[in-house]
Short mmCIF file of C-alpha atoms in Angstrom, two decimals:
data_model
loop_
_atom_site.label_atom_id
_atom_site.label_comp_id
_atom_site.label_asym_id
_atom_site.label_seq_id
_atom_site.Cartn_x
_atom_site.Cartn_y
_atom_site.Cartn_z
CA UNK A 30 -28.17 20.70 11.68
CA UNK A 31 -29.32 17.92 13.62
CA UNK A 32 -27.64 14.81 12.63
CA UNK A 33 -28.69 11.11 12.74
CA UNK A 34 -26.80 8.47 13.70
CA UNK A 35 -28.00 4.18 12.70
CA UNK A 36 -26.61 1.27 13.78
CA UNK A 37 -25.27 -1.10 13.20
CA UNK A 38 -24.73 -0.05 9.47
CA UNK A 39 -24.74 -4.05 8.14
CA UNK A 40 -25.96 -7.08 10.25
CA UNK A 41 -26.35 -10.51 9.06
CA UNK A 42 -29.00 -12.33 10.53
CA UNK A 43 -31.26 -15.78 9.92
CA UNK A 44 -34.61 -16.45 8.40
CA UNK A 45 -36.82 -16.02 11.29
CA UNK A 46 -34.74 -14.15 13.54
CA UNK A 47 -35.46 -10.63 15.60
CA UNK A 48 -33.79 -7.78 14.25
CA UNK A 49 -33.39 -4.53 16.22
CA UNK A 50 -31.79 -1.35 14.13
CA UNK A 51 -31.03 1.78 16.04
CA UNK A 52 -31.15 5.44 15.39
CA UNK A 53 -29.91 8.45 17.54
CA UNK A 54 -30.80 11.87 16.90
CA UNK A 55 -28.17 14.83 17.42
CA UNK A 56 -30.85 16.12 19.67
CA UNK A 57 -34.04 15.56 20.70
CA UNK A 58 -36.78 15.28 18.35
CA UNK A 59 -39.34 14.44 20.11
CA UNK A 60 -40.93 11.24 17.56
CA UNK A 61 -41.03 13.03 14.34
CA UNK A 62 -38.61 9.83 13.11
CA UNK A 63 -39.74 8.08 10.12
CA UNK A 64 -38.24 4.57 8.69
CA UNK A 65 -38.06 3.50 5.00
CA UNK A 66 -37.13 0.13 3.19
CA UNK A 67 -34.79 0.28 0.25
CA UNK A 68 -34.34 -3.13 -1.72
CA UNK A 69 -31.28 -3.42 -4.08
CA UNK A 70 -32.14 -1.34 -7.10
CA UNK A 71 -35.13 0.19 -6.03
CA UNK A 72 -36.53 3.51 -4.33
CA UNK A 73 -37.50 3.72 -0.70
CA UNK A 74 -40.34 3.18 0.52
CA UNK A 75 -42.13 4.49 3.82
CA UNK A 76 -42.18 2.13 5.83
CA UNK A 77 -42.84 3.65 9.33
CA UNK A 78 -44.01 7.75 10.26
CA UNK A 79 -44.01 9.48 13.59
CA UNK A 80 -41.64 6.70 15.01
CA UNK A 81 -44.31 3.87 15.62
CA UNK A 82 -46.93 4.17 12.94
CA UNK A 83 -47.04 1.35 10.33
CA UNK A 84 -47.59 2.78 6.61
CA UNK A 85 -50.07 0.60 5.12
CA UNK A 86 -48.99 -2.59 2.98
CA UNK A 87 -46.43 -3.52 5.46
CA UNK A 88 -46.96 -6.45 7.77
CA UNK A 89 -47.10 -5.99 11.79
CA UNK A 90 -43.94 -8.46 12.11
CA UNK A 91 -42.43 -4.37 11.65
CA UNK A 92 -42.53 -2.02 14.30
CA UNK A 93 -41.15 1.31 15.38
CA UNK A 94 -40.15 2.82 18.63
CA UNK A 95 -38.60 5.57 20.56
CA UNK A 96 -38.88 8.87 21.17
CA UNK A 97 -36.63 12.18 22.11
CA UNK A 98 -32.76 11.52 21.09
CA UNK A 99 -32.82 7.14 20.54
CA UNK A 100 -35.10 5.21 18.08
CA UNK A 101 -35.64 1.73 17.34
CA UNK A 102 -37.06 -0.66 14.41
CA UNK A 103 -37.56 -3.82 15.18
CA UNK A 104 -38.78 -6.50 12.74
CA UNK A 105 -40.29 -10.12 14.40
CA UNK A 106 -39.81 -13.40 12.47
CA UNK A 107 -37.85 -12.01 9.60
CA UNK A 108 -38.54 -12.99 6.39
CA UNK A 109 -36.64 -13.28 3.01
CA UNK A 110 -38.70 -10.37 1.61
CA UNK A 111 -37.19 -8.56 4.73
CA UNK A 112 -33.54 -8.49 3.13
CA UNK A 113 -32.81 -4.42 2.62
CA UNK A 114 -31.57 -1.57 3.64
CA UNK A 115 -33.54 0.85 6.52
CA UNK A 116 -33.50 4.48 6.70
CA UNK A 117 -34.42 6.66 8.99
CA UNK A 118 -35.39 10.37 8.59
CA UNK A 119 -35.99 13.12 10.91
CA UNK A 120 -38.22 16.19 10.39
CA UNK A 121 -38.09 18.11 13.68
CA UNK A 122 -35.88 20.65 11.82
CA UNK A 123 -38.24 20.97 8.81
CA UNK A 124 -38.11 22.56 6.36
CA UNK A 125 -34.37 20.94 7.08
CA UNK A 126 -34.46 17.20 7.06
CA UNK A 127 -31.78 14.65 7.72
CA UNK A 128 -31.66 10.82 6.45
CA UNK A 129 -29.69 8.66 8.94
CA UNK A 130 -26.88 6.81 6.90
CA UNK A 131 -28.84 3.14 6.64
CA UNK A 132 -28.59 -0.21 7.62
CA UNK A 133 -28.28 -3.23 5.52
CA UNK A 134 -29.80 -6.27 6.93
CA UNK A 135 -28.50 -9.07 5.14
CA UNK A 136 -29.28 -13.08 5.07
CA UNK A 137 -26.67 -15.10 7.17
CA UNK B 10 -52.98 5.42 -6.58
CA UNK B 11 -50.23 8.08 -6.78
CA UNK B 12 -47.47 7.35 -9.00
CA UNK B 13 -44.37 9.25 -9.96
CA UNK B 14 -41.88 8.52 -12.82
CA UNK B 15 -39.10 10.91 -13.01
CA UNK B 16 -37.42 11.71 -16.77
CA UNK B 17 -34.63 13.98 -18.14
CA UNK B 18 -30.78 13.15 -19.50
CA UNK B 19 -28.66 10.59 -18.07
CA UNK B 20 -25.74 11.98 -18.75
CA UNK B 21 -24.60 16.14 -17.85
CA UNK B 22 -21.09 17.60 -18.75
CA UNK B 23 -19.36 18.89 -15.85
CA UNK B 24 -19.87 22.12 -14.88
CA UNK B 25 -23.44 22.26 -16.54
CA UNK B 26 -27.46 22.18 -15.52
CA UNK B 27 -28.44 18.55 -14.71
CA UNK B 28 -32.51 19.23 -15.20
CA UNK B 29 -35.38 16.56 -14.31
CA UNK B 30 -38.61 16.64 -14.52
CA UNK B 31 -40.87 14.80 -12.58
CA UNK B 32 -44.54 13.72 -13.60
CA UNK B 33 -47.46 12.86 -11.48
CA UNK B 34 -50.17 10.40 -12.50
CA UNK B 35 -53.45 8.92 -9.94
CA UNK B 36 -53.65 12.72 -8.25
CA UNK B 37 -53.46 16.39 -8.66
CA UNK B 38 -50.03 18.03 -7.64
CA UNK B 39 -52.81 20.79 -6.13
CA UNK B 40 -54.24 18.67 -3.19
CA UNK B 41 -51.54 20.77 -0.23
CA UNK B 42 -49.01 18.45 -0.57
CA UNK B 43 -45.13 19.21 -0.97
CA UNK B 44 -43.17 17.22 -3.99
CA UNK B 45 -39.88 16.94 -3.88
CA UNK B 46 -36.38 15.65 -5.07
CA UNK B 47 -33.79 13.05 -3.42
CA UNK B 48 -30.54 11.68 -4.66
CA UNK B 49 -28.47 8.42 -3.89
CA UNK B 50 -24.48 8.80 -5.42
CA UNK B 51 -23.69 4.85 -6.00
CA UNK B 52 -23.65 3.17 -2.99
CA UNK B 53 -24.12 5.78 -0.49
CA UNK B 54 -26.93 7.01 1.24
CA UNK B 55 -29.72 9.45 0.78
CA UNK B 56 -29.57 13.03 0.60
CA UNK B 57 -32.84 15.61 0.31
CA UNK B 58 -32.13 18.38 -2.14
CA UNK B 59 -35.38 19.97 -1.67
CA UNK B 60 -39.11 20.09 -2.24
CA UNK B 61 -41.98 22.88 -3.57
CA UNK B 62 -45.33 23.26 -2.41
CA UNK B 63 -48.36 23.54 -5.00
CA UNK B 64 -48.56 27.36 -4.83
CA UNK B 65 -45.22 27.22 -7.01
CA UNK B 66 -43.93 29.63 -4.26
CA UNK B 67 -42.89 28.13 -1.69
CA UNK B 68 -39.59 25.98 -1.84
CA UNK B 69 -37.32 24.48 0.56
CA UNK B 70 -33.66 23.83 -0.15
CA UNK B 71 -31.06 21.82 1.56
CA UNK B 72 -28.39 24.31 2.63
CA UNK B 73 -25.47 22.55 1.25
CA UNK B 74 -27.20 22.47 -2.31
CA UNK B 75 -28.99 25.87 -2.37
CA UNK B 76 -27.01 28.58 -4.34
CA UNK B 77 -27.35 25.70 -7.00
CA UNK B 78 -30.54 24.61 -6.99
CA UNK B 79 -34.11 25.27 -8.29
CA UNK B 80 -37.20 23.52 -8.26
CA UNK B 81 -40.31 24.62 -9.64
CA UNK B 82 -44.12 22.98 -10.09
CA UNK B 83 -46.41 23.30 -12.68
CA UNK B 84 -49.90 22.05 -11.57
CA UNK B 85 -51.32 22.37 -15.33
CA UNK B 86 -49.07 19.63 -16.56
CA UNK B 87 -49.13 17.39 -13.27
CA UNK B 88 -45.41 17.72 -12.73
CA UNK B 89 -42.51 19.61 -10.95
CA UNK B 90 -38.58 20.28 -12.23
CA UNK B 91 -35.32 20.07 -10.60
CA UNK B 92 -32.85 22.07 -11.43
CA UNK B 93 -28.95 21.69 -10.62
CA UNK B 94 -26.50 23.81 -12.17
CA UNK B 95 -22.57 23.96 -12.35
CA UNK B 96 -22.25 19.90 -11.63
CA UNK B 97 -19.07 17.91 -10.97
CA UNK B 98 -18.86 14.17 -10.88
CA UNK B 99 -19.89 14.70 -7.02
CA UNK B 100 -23.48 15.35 -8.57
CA UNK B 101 -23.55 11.69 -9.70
CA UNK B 102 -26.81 9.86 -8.49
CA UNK B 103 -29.65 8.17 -8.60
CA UNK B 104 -32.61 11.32 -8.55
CA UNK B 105 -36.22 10.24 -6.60
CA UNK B 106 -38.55 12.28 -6.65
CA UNK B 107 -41.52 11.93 -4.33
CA UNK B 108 -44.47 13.18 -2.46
CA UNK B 109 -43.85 14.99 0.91
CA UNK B 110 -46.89 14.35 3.54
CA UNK B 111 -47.28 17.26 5.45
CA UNK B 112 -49.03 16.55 9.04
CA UNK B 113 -49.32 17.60 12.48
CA UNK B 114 -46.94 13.94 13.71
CA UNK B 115 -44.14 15.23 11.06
CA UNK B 116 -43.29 15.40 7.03
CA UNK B 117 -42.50 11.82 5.08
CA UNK B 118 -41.53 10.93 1.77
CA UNK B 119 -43.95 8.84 0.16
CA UNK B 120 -44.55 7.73 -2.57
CA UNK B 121 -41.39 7.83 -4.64
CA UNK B 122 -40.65 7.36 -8.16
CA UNK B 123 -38.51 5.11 -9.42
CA UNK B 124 -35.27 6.60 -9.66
CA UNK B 125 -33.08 7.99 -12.40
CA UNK B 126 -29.42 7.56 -12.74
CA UNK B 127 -27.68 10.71 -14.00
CA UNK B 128 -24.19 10.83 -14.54
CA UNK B 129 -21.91 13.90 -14.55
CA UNK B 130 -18.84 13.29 -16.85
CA UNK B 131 -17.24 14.83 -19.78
#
């Protein structure tokens, strides 16, 4: 099973600031990596497919990169709204797929 | 718009068959798209449990949940079941269900329903 790996798992960070979250894959998978945004209480949402495209309804201050074994999300300017935890999930190994263990990106 | 709102008991005995059902609304469950279920024990992450494709056939099953799960569609009534018997208090969770996209650049979840807390204790 291929296995994924975020980090940190909690940062604290300021209105405003750049926020990079990480995720390595067990092995490659080429960018079949997709993101999601959970706020307290609620479900996920997509937030980011094939490791750089933006689902609609989220601003561009989001972005996703990477490709192969190491991923990155990055969100510009962040903004209260912002506060959550981030999932990624691969599906390389579909019909097998694997959520990464989240971050939570909280206000400092 | 797509929506999904999940339903079924809250609370399952141990050792019994936690069922959910899951109802679309703003789209067929026909149109070639996966649906599928998702859990969340209390302050842990996410784990797929598995997701069925509109020709009620073909179902995918996460390997550490399979010999206990089933989850069927039915496309007359615009929803799709989950099925999890013999359950201990690990089963506790929130249950999403949601929409899998199926496409060339890889399979997502999205959207989701709400979530449903289900509790496994005697």
């Amino acid at each position: 099973d291929i296995q994924m790996t975020q980090s940190p798992s909690s940062l604290s960070a300021f209105v405003g600031d750049r926020v990079t979250i990480t995720c390595r894959a067990s092995q490659s998978i080429a960018t079949y990596l997709n993101w999601y945004q959970q706020k307290p209480g609620k479900a996920p949402k997509l937030l980011i497919y094939a490791a750089s495209s933006l689902e609609s309804g989220f601003p561009p201050r989001f972005s996703g990169s990477g490709s192969g074994t190491d991923f990155t999300l990055t969100i510009n300017s962040l903004q209260p709204e912002d506060f959550a935890t981030y999932y990624c999930q691969q599906s390389y190994s579909t019909p097998a797929l694997t959520f990464g263990g989240g971050t939570k990106v909280e206000i400092k | 718009q797509v929506q999904l709102q999940e339903s079924g008991p809250g609370l399952v005995k141990p050792s019994e068959t936690l069922s959910l059902t899951c109802t679309v609304s703003g789209s067929s469950v026909s149109g070639g798209y996966y649906w599928g279920w998702i859990r969340q024990p209390p302050g842990k992450g996410l784990e797929w449990i598995g997701y069925v494709f509109d020709d009620s056939v073909t179902t995918h099953y996460n390997s550490s949940l399979k010999s206990r799960v089933t989850i069927s569609i039915d496309t007359s009534k615009k929803n799709f079941s989950l099925r999890l018997r013999s359950v201990t208090a690990a089963d506790t969770a929130v249950y999403y269900c949601a929409r899998l996209g199926v496409a060339g650049r890889g399979n997502w979840f999205g959207p989701w329903g709400q979530g449903t807390l289900v509790t496994v204790s005697p």
